[in-house]
Short mmCIF file of C-alpha atoms and ligand atoms in Angstrom, two decimals:
data_model
loop_
_atom_site.label_atom_id
_atom_site.label_comp_id
_atom_site.label_asym_id
_atom_site.label_seq_id
_atom_site.Cartn_x
_atom_site.Cartn_y
_atom_site.Cartn_z
CA MET D 1 -22.12 -75.89 -38.53
CA GLY D 2 -23.25 -72.35 -39.17
CA ILE D 3 -25.03 -71.06 -42.19
CA ALA D 4 -24.07 -71.91 -45.74
CA SER D 5 -23.24 -68.96 -47.94
CA LYS D 6 -25.26 -68.18 -51.05
CA ASN D 7 -22.26 -66.35 -52.41
CA THR D 8 -20.40 -68.82 -54.59
CA ALA D 9 -18.07 -66.40 -56.36
CA SER D 10 -14.57 -67.83 -56.42
CA PHE D 11 -13.09 -64.57 -55.19
CA GLY D 12 -14.33 -62.61 -52.26
CA PRO D 13 -15.55 -63.56 -48.84
CA SER D 14 -17.57 -66.66 -48.10
CA LEU D 15 -20.17 -64.73 -46.11
CA ARG D 16 -21.73 -61.30 -46.39
CA ILE D 17 -23.06 -59.77 -43.17
CA GLY D 18 -24.96 -56.48 -43.11
CA VAL D 19 -24.88 -54.25 -40.05
CA LEU D 20 -27.49 -51.54 -39.48
CA GLY D 21 -25.54 -48.74 -37.82
CA GLY D 22 -21.95 -47.76 -38.53
CA GLY D 23 -20.69 -46.47 -35.18
CA GLN D 24 -18.01 -47.83 -32.87
CA LEU D 25 -19.87 -51.09 -32.22
CA GLY D 26 -19.99 -51.85 -35.94
CA ARG D 27 -16.35 -50.86 -36.28
CA MET D 28 -15.22 -53.33 -33.62
CA THR D 29 -17.46 -55.98 -35.22
CA ILE D 30 -15.57 -55.52 -38.49
CA GLN D 31 -12.29 -56.23 -36.68
CA SER D 32 -13.64 -59.56 -35.45
CA ALA D 33 -15.26 -60.51 -38.76
CA ILE D 34 -11.94 -60.61 -40.58
CA ASP D 35 -11.06 -63.83 -38.77
CA PHE D 36 -14.30 -65.47 -39.92
CA ASP D 37 -13.71 -64.67 -43.59
CA ALA D 38 -16.90 -62.66 -43.39
CA ARG D 39 -17.44 -59.37 -45.17
CA VAL D 40 -19.26 -56.73 -43.18
CA GLU D 41 -21.35 -54.22 -45.13
CA VAL D 42 -22.73 -51.20 -43.33
CA MET D 43 -25.65 -48.80 -43.47
CA ASP D 44 -25.70 -45.57 -41.45
CA PRO D 45 -27.35 -42.17 -41.83
CA SER D 46 -24.03 -40.35 -41.53
CA ALA D 47 -21.58 -40.33 -44.47
CA ASP D 48 -18.57 -40.21 -42.16
CA ALA D 49 -19.70 -42.82 -39.63
CA PRO D 50 -16.82 -44.62 -37.84
CA CYS D 51 -17.29 -47.69 -40.10
CA SER D 52 -17.34 -45.83 -43.39
CA ASN D 53 -13.65 -46.31 -44.23
CA PHE D 54 -13.48 -49.94 -43.18
CA THR D 55 -16.21 -51.65 -45.13
CA HIS D 56 -16.51 -52.97 -48.68
CA ARG D 57 -19.93 -51.42 -49.03
CA PHE D 58 -21.14 -48.41 -47.13
CA VAL D 59 -24.69 -47.26 -47.75
CA GLN D 60 -25.82 -43.92 -46.40
CA GLY D 61 -29.47 -44.18 -45.46
CA ASP D 62 -32.24 -43.89 -42.90
CA LEU D 63 -32.25 -47.00 -40.67
CA ASN D 64 -35.94 -46.47 -39.93
CA ASP D 65 -36.94 -46.48 -43.61
CA ALA D 66 -38.21 -50.01 -44.34
CA GLU D 67 -37.58 -49.78 -48.09
CA ALA D 68 -34.04 -48.50 -47.59
CA VAL D 69 -33.29 -51.33 -45.13
CA VAL D 70 -34.64 -53.92 -47.59
CA ALA D 71 -32.62 -52.41 -50.46
CA PHE D 72 -29.49 -52.56 -48.32
CA GLY D 73 -30.05 -56.10 -47.02
CA ARG D 74 -31.27 -57.85 -50.16
CA ASN D 75 -28.95 -60.75 -51.14
CA LEU D 76 -26.88 -60.60 -47.94
CA ASP D 77 -26.36 -63.88 -46.07
CA CYS D 78 -27.29 -62.30 -42.76
CA ILE D 79 -28.07 -58.96 -41.23
CA THR D 80 -27.67 -57.65 -37.69
CA ILE D 81 -27.72 -54.36 -35.81
CA GLU D 82 -25.54 -52.16 -33.65
CA ILE D 83 -28.42 -49.89 -32.62
CA GLU D 84 -31.98 -50.98 -31.86
CA HIS D 85 -33.78 -48.03 -33.42
CA VAL D 86 -34.14 -49.55 -36.90
CA SER D 87 -37.04 -50.62 -39.13
CA VAL D 88 -38.47 -53.91 -37.85
CA GLU D 89 -40.73 -54.00 -40.90
CA GLY D 90 -37.71 -53.88 -43.21
CA LEU D 91 -36.04 -56.71 -41.28
CA ARG D 92 -39.22 -58.82 -41.42
CA THR D 93 -39.27 -58.47 -45.22
CA LEU D 94 -35.61 -59.47 -45.46
CA GLU D 95 -36.27 -62.52 -43.27
CA GLN D 96 -39.12 -63.54 -45.60
CA GLN D 97 -36.68 -63.18 -48.50
CA GLY D 98 -34.32 -65.70 -46.88
CA VAL D 99 -31.81 -63.39 -45.20
CA ARG D 100 -30.85 -64.60 -41.71
CA VAL D 101 -31.81 -61.79 -39.31
CA ILE D 102 -30.24 -61.68 -35.81
CA PRO D 103 -31.70 -60.50 -33.46
CA LYS D 104 -35.14 -61.70 -34.62
CA PRO D 105 -37.48 -58.89 -35.70
CA ASP D 106 -40.12 -59.87 -33.10
CA HIS D 107 -37.56 -59.62 -30.29
CA LEU D 108 -36.41 -56.27 -31.59
CA ALA D 109 -40.02 -55.02 -31.68
CA THR D 110 -40.46 -55.94 -28.01
CA ILE D 111 -37.16 -54.39 -26.95
CA GLN D 112 -37.65 -51.14 -28.92
CA ASP D 113 -40.63 -50.37 -26.69
CA LYS D 114 -39.79 -50.13 -22.99
CA GLY D 115 -43.49 -50.71 -22.21
CA LEU D 116 -43.54 -54.03 -24.09
CA GLN D 117 -40.25 -54.97 -22.41
CA LYS D 118 -41.75 -54.46 -18.96
CA GLN D 119 -44.86 -56.46 -19.92
CA PHE D 120 -42.62 -59.27 -21.18
CA PHE D 121 -40.65 -59.32 -17.90
CA GLU D 122 -43.85 -59.36 -15.88
CA ALA D 123 -45.49 -62.11 -17.97
CA ASN D 124 -42.42 -64.33 -17.58
CA GLY D 125 -41.77 -63.84 -13.88
CA ILE D 126 -38.53 -61.92 -14.49
CA PRO D 127 -37.73 -59.72 -11.49
CA THR D 128 -38.11 -56.03 -12.36
CA ALA D 129 -39.26 -52.84 -10.60
CA PRO D 130 -43.06 -52.29 -10.32
CA TYR D 131 -44.40 -50.16 -13.18
CA GLN D 132 -47.39 -48.68 -14.90
CA LEU D 133 -47.85 -47.61 -18.54
CA ILE D 134 -49.33 -44.19 -19.31
CA ASP D 135 -50.34 -42.43 -22.52
CA ASN D 136 -51.03 -38.98 -21.11
CA VAL D 137 -48.90 -36.77 -18.91
CA SER D 138 -51.98 -36.13 -16.73
CA ASP D 139 -51.50 -39.69 -15.39
CA VAL D 140 -47.88 -39.17 -14.36
CA GLY D 141 -48.81 -39.20 -10.66
CA ALA D 142 -50.59 -42.60 -10.95
CA MET D 143 -47.95 -44.44 -8.88
CA GLY D 144 -47.16 -41.61 -6.47
CA PHE D 145 -43.60 -40.33 -6.04
CA PRO D 146 -40.64 -40.73 -6.29
CA ILE D 147 -40.76 -42.45 -9.68
CA VAL D 148 -38.65 -42.81 -12.80
CA GLN D 149 -40.46 -41.95 -16.02
CA LYS D 150 -39.15 -43.48 -19.26
CA MET D 151 -40.27 -42.74 -22.80
CA ARG D 152 -41.53 -46.00 -24.29
CA LYS D 153 -39.67 -45.43 -27.54
CA GLY D 154 -36.60 -43.65 -28.81
CA GLY D 155 -34.58 -43.06 -25.62
CA TYR D 156 -30.88 -43.93 -25.32
CA ASP D 157 -27.94 -43.19 -22.98
CA GLY D 158 -30.27 -41.80 -20.31
CA LYS D 159 -32.05 -39.44 -22.76
CA GLY D 160 -35.71 -40.30 -22.38
CA VAL D 161 -35.40 -41.07 -18.64
CA VAL D 162 -36.33 -38.60 -15.91
CA VAL D 163 -36.51 -38.96 -12.14
CA LEU D 164 -39.59 -37.30 -10.69
CA LYS D 165 -39.04 -36.84 -6.98
CA ASP D 166 -42.36 -35.33 -6.04
CA GLU D 167 -45.45 -33.57 -7.34
CA ALA D 168 -43.45 -30.35 -7.79
CA SER D 169 -41.22 -32.01 -10.42
CA ILE D 170 -44.15 -32.82 -12.73
CA ASP D 171 -43.13 -30.00 -15.06
CA LYS D 172 -40.09 -32.11 -16.01
CA ALA D 173 -42.32 -35.03 -17.09
CA PHE D 174 -42.39 -36.31 -20.68
CA THR D 175 -45.62 -35.82 -22.57
CA VAL D 176 -45.30 -38.97 -24.71
CA PRO D 177 -46.46 -42.56 -23.94
CA SER D 178 -44.18 -43.77 -21.21
CA VAL D 179 -43.39 -46.22 -18.44
CA LEU D 180 -43.64 -45.10 -14.83
CA GLU D 181 -41.31 -47.14 -12.69
CA ALA D 182 -40.88 -47.30 -8.92
CA ALA D 183 -37.55 -45.67 -8.02
CA VAL D 184 -35.19 -48.48 -7.02
CA ASP D 185 -32.87 -48.00 -4.07
CA ILE D 186 -29.81 -48.95 -6.09
CA ASP D 187 -26.75 -50.44 -4.45
CA LYS D 188 -24.96 -51.29 -7.71
CA GLU D 189 -25.72 -51.19 -11.43
CA LEU D 190 -24.67 -54.46 -13.06
CA SER D 191 -24.75 -55.98 -16.49
CA VAL D 192 -24.57 -59.50 -17.85
CA ILE D 193 -23.94 -60.05 -21.54
CA VAL D 194 -25.36 -63.39 -22.61
CA ALA D 195 -25.18 -65.13 -25.97
CA ARG D 196 -27.62 -67.77 -27.20
CA ASN D 197 -27.49 -69.67 -30.49
CA SER D 198 -30.15 -71.61 -32.43
CA ALA D 199 -29.38 -74.82 -30.54
CA GLY D 200 -30.28 -73.04 -27.28
CA GLU D 201 -26.67 -73.05 -26.10
CA THR D 202 -26.02 -70.05 -23.82
CA LYS D 203 -22.89 -68.41 -22.42
CA CYS D 204 -22.65 -65.43 -20.04
CA PHE D 205 -19.70 -63.09 -19.63
CA PRO D 206 -18.73 -62.45 -16.00
CA VAL D 207 -20.95 -59.84 -14.28
CA VAL D 208 -19.85 -56.24 -14.92
CA GLU D 209 -20.30 -53.40 -12.44
CA SER D 210 -20.85 -49.77 -13.57
CA VAL D 211 -19.33 -47.29 -11.21
CA PHE D 212 -20.96 -43.88 -11.45
CA ASP D 213 -19.41 -40.50 -10.92
CA PRO D 214 -21.95 -38.86 -8.58
CA VAL D 215 -20.84 -35.35 -9.56
CA ALA D 216 -21.06 -35.70 -13.35
CA ASN D 217 -23.89 -38.29 -13.04
CA LEU D 218 -22.18 -40.30 -15.78
CA VAL D 219 -20.72 -43.80 -15.81
CA ASP D 220 -17.19 -43.34 -14.55
CA TYR D 221 -15.84 -46.81 -15.30
CA LEU D 222 -16.91 -50.41 -15.71
CA ILE D 223 -15.16 -53.28 -13.98
CA ALA D 224 -15.48 -57.07 -14.11
CA PRO D 225 -15.94 -59.15 -12.11
CA ALA D 226 -18.35 -56.99 -10.09
CA ALA D 227 -17.64 -56.64 -6.37
CA ILE D 228 -20.69 -58.67 -5.31
CA THR D 229 -21.14 -61.98 -3.51
CA ALA D 230 -20.91 -65.29 -5.39
CA ALA D 231 -24.63 -65.81 -4.71
CA GLN D 232 -25.49 -62.39 -6.19
CA ALA D 233 -23.35 -63.10 -9.27
CA ALA D 234 -25.05 -66.48 -9.72
CA GLU D 235 -28.45 -64.80 -9.40
CA ALA D 236 -27.50 -62.12 -11.97
CA GLU D 237 -26.49 -64.84 -14.46
CA ARG D 238 -29.58 -66.89 -13.68
CA VAL D 239 -31.81 -63.90 -14.42
CA ALA D 240 -29.97 -63.12 -17.68
CA GLN D 241 -30.43 -66.75 -18.78
CA GLN D 242 -34.07 -66.62 -17.77
CA VAL D 243 -34.58 -63.63 -20.08
CA VAL D 244 -33.00 -65.26 -23.17
CA GLU D 245 -34.78 -68.55 -22.57
CA ALA D 246 -38.19 -66.96 -22.00
CA MET D 247 -37.76 -65.02 -25.26
CA ASP D 248 -36.26 -67.93 -27.19
CA PHE D 249 -33.69 -65.28 -28.03
CA GLU D 250 -30.97 -65.80 -30.60
CA GLY D 251 -28.01 -63.43 -30.65
CA LEU D 252 -26.17 -61.39 -28.04
CA LEU D 253 -28.21 -59.73 -25.29
CA ALA D 254 -26.91 -57.18 -22.77
CA VAL D 255 -29.03 -57.45 -19.63
CA GLU D 256 -28.79 -54.32 -17.47
CA LEU D 257 -29.51 -55.08 -13.83
CA PHE D 258 -29.91 -53.33 -10.50
CA LEU D 259 -28.71 -54.82 -7.24
CA ASP D 260 -30.95 -53.06 -4.75
CA THR D 261 -30.05 -52.21 -1.18
CA SER D 262 -31.95 -55.27 0.08
CA GLY D 263 -29.71 -57.51 -2.06
CA SER D 264 -32.26 -58.34 -4.79
CA ILE D 265 -31.40 -58.45 -8.49
CA LEU D 266 -33.86 -56.64 -10.79
CA VAL D 267 -33.76 -56.31 -14.58
CA ASN D 268 -33.62 -52.68 -15.70
CA GLU D 269 -33.67 -53.21 -19.46
CA VAL D 270 -32.08 -55.28 -22.19
CA ALA D 271 -30.24 -54.43 -25.43
CA PRO D 272 -30.07 -57.06 -28.21
CA ARG D 273 -26.55 -56.25 -29.40
CA THR D 274 -22.99 -55.57 -28.36
CA HIS D 275 -22.86 -53.10 -25.48
CA ASN D 276 -20.65 -50.52 -23.82
CA SER D 277 -20.44 -52.78 -20.76
CA GLY D 278 -18.67 -55.47 -22.83
CA HIS D 279 -15.82 -53.50 -24.38
CA HIS D 280 -13.23 -54.79 -21.90
CA THR D 281 -13.83 -58.34 -23.23
CA ILE D 282 -11.61 -57.52 -26.25
CA GLU D 283 -8.56 -57.85 -24.01
CA ALA D 284 -9.98 -59.39 -20.85
CA ASN D 285 -11.76 -62.56 -22.06
CA VAL D 286 -10.98 -65.53 -24.30
CA THR D 287 -13.72 -64.47 -26.72
CA SER D 288 -14.70 -60.81 -27.08
CA GLN D 289 -18.34 -59.73 -27.12
CA PHE D 290 -17.88 -58.76 -30.79
CA GLU D 291 -16.66 -62.22 -31.78
CA GLN D 292 -19.41 -63.81 -29.68
CA HIS D 293 -22.02 -61.68 -31.40
CA LEU D 294 -20.69 -62.74 -34.82
CA ARG D 295 -20.76 -66.37 -33.74
CA THR D 296 -24.47 -66.03 -33.00
CA VAL D 297 -25.11 -64.15 -36.27
CA LEU D 298 -23.37 -66.96 -38.19
CA ASP D 299 -24.90 -69.62 -35.90
CA LEU D 300 -21.52 -71.05 -34.92
CA PRO D 301 -20.62 -72.69 -31.59
CA LEU D 302 -20.24 -70.06 -28.87
CA GLY D 303 -16.76 -69.11 -27.65
CA SER D 304 -15.42 -69.36 -24.11
CA THR D 305 -16.23 -66.31 -21.99
CA ALA D 306 -13.55 -67.18 -19.42
CA PRO D 307 -11.39 -64.26 -18.28
CA VAL D 308 -7.76 -64.21 -19.42
CA HIS D 309 -6.94 -61.57 -16.78
CA ALA D 310 -8.34 -61.71 -13.24
CA VAL D 311 -9.84 -58.22 -13.62
CA GLY D 312 -10.82 -56.12 -16.64
CA ALA D 313 -12.04 -52.52 -16.62
CA MET D 314 -13.08 -49.92 -19.17
CA VAL D 315 -13.09 -46.14 -19.19
CA ASN D 316 -14.81 -44.19 -21.94
CA ILE D 317 -12.82 -41.43 -23.61
CA VAL D 318 -15.28 -38.56 -24.07
CA GLY D 319 -15.25 -35.00 -25.32
CA THR D 320 -14.61 -32.27 -22.76
CA ALA D 321 -17.57 -30.12 -21.63
CA ASP D 322 -16.86 -27.48 -24.29
CA ALA D 323 -15.29 -29.60 -27.05
CA GLN D 324 -16.13 -28.71 -30.67
CA GLY D 325 -14.33 -29.38 -33.93
CA THR D 326 -11.91 -32.09 -35.00
CA PRO D 327 -10.72 -34.32 -32.15
CA ASP D 328 -7.48 -33.66 -30.31
CA TYR D 329 -6.80 -36.65 -28.04
CA LYS D 330 -5.04 -36.01 -24.73
CA GLY D 331 -3.37 -38.57 -22.51
CA ILE D 332 -3.14 -41.42 -25.02
CA ASP D 333 0.66 -41.46 -24.65
CA VAL D 334 0.32 -41.90 -20.88
CA ALA D 335 -2.21 -44.70 -21.44
CA LEU D 336 0.08 -46.45 -23.92
CA ALA D 337 2.97 -46.23 -21.47
CA THR D 338 0.94 -47.92 -18.70
CA GLU D 339 1.06 -51.70 -18.48
CA GLY D 340 -2.20 -53.50 -19.17
CA VAL D 341 -3.82 -50.50 -20.88
CA HIS D 342 -5.17 -50.61 -24.44
CA PRO D 343 -6.74 -47.59 -26.15
CA HIS D 344 -9.47 -48.01 -28.76
CA LEU D 345 -10.30 -44.85 -30.70
CA TYR D 346 -13.47 -44.76 -32.77
CA GLY D 347 -12.36 -42.47 -35.58
CA LYS D 348 -15.18 -39.95 -35.21
CA SER D 349 -14.51 -36.89 -37.32
CA GLN D 350 -16.05 -34.39 -34.88
CA VAL D 351 -15.91 -34.13 -31.11
CA LYS D 352 -18.84 -32.76 -29.09
CA PRO D 353 -19.28 -32.25 -25.34
CA PHE D 354 -19.27 -35.69 -23.63
CA ARG D 355 -19.47 -37.55 -26.96
CA LYS D 356 -17.98 -41.06 -26.69
CA MET D 357 -14.83 -40.89 -28.82
CA GLY D 358 -13.06 -44.05 -27.67
CA HIS D 359 -12.31 -46.16 -24.64
CA VAL D 360 -9.38 -47.75 -22.87
CA THR D 361 -9.35 -51.26 -21.47
CA ILE D 362 -7.35 -51.87 -18.32
CA THR D 363 -6.47 -55.42 -17.31
CA GLY D 364 -4.53 -56.77 -14.36
CA GLY D 365 -4.09 -59.46 -11.74
CA SER D 366 -6.28 -57.84 -9.06
CA ARG D 367 -8.89 -55.13 -8.58
CA GLU D 368 -6.35 -52.98 -6.70
CA GLU D 369 -3.83 -53.24 -9.53
CA VAL D 370 -6.43 -52.36 -12.17
CA LEU D 371 -7.79 -49.41 -10.17
CA GLU D 372 -4.28 -48.14 -9.53
CA ARG D 373 -3.52 -48.25 -13.28
CA MET D 374 -6.82 -46.55 -14.00
CA MET D 375 -6.24 -43.71 -11.54
CA ARG D 376 -2.89 -43.05 -13.18
CA ILE D 377 -4.41 -42.47 -16.62
CA ARG D 378 -8.03 -41.47 -16.13
CA GLU D 379 -7.49 -37.79 -15.34
CA GLN D 380 -5.22 -37.42 -18.38
CA LEU D 381 -7.64 -38.90 -20.92
CA ALA D 382 -9.75 -36.31 -22.70
CA VAL D 383 -10.73 -35.17 -26.15
CA GLU D 384 -10.60 -31.48 -26.93
CA GLY D 385 -11.75 -29.88 -30.18
CA LYS D 386 -9.57 -28.21 -32.78
CA GLN D 387 -11.15 -25.62 -35.03
CA ALA D 388 -10.04 -25.74 -38.65
CA PRO D 389 -7.89 -22.66 -39.43
CA SER D 390 -10.00 -20.11 -41.29
CA ALA D 391 -9.14 -19.87 -44.99
P1 LIG P 401 -31.28 -45.77 -21.18
O1 LIG P 401 -32.02 -46.78 -21.97
O2 LIG P 401 -31.40 -44.40 -21.74
O3 LIG P 401 -29.87 -46.18 -20.86
P2 LIG P 401 -32.10 -46.66 -18.52
O4 LIG P 401 -33.43 -47.28 -18.42
O5 LIG P 401 -30.93 -47.58 -18.50
O6 LIG P 401 -32.06 -45.68 -19.78
O7 LIG P 401 -31.94 -45.60 -17.34
C1 LIG P 401 -30.80 -44.76 -17.22
C2 LIG P 401 -30.36 -44.69 -15.77
O8 LIG P 401 -31.42 -44.19 -14.96
C3 LIG P 401 -30.02 -46.06 -15.17
O9 LIG P 401 -28.71 -46.45 -15.49
C4 LIG P 401 -30.22 -45.76 -13.68
O10 LIG P 401 -29.10 -45.10 -13.15
C5 LIG P 401 -31.40 -44.82 -13.67
N1 LIG P 401 -32.66 -45.57 -13.48
C6 LIG P 401 -33.40 -46.17 -14.44
N2 LIG P 401 -34.48 -46.79 -13.92
C7 LIG P 401 -34.43 -46.57 -12.59
C8 LIG P 401 -35.28 -46.95 -11.48
N3 LIG P 401 -36.41 -47.65 -11.65
N4 LIG P 401 -34.91 -46.56 -10.25
C9 LIG P 401 -33.78 -45.83 -10.05
N5 LIG P 401 -32.96 -45.43 -11.04
C10 LIG P 401 -33.26 -45.80 -12.30
#
């Protein structure tokens, strides 16, 4: 069962896991790792990353610098990621040196490039929106309009994605190699987080639905199970399984999906790591996404993804539109006083407009109950900035 540790010191943890990236995802991974007697060591470019105070070894460094990644990961039992923009070359070297790397460097290389992702979906019969790859902005009209243009590399949280409605919007187009994608008539945005271990065992968490705020154009909240038919949920899980099996993937994969207005499920993109759409699993499911991810990193049997509450939801706690300075959290007392609500703050030293500073999980016996609890707290939750008093 699982990997044997090389670390035979009589004191100290039995396993050393490196994580590239020291943000909130790494921080919640550390919480889970304690129960596996695993020591998480972290590398991040920022000296005050959310993990920096909670790890035995924190290395400040550039995650895209192959040599720095190798220097960090040498002699670890295994290494994983909380962000996909890291040096694949560095991870390949570590794998050759005997470090267990999850996700596999080849999978990461495919996923880092949205163009290669789309080609992979197409080659494996995975349903996805029609697309075309372009290198020059002069080709941006190749599929007609409306389209969604996505930078092949480097985008995240919607940065690197632009909707081009018509010819007149071409001046908003990116000038870097990109994917043109047919604009999908979206009914719902869904996500399935699926884990797969070396034995090919897979487990999906129940389908999550992202509910958008049309005014702010940001995810308002996430709720599971999604309000879709049983057949649509089964299809979403089938497609997520198809992706991990076609890739021979090992690790945790978040599969972002569209349910279009004709009722079809399409893959938008995948992320080979823990994901914002799985935060509610900490309270809402038998095994959290963070524990499940660690189980795949350590190649242990997968945990049950069964819900422990009928419905789980998650609201991000973000900086206000003008927030600057040290964080001043509002509404946490109201959240704590509401049944079924659990705040998770990420310990970021500085707040910025709309920066994700934490989240709350809301669980309950029905969708109505969860939404009612959410409405009570959501308007109160905010993070303002406090300026340090001038000396
Ligand atoms: P990121 O990797 O930055 O999260 P995504 O590819 O997930 O970018 O796109 C961000 C958002 O843009 C999606 O959540 C969706 O709302 C919208 N979007 C992306 N692709 C399409 C598409 N083909 N048709 C319509 N909307 C899309």
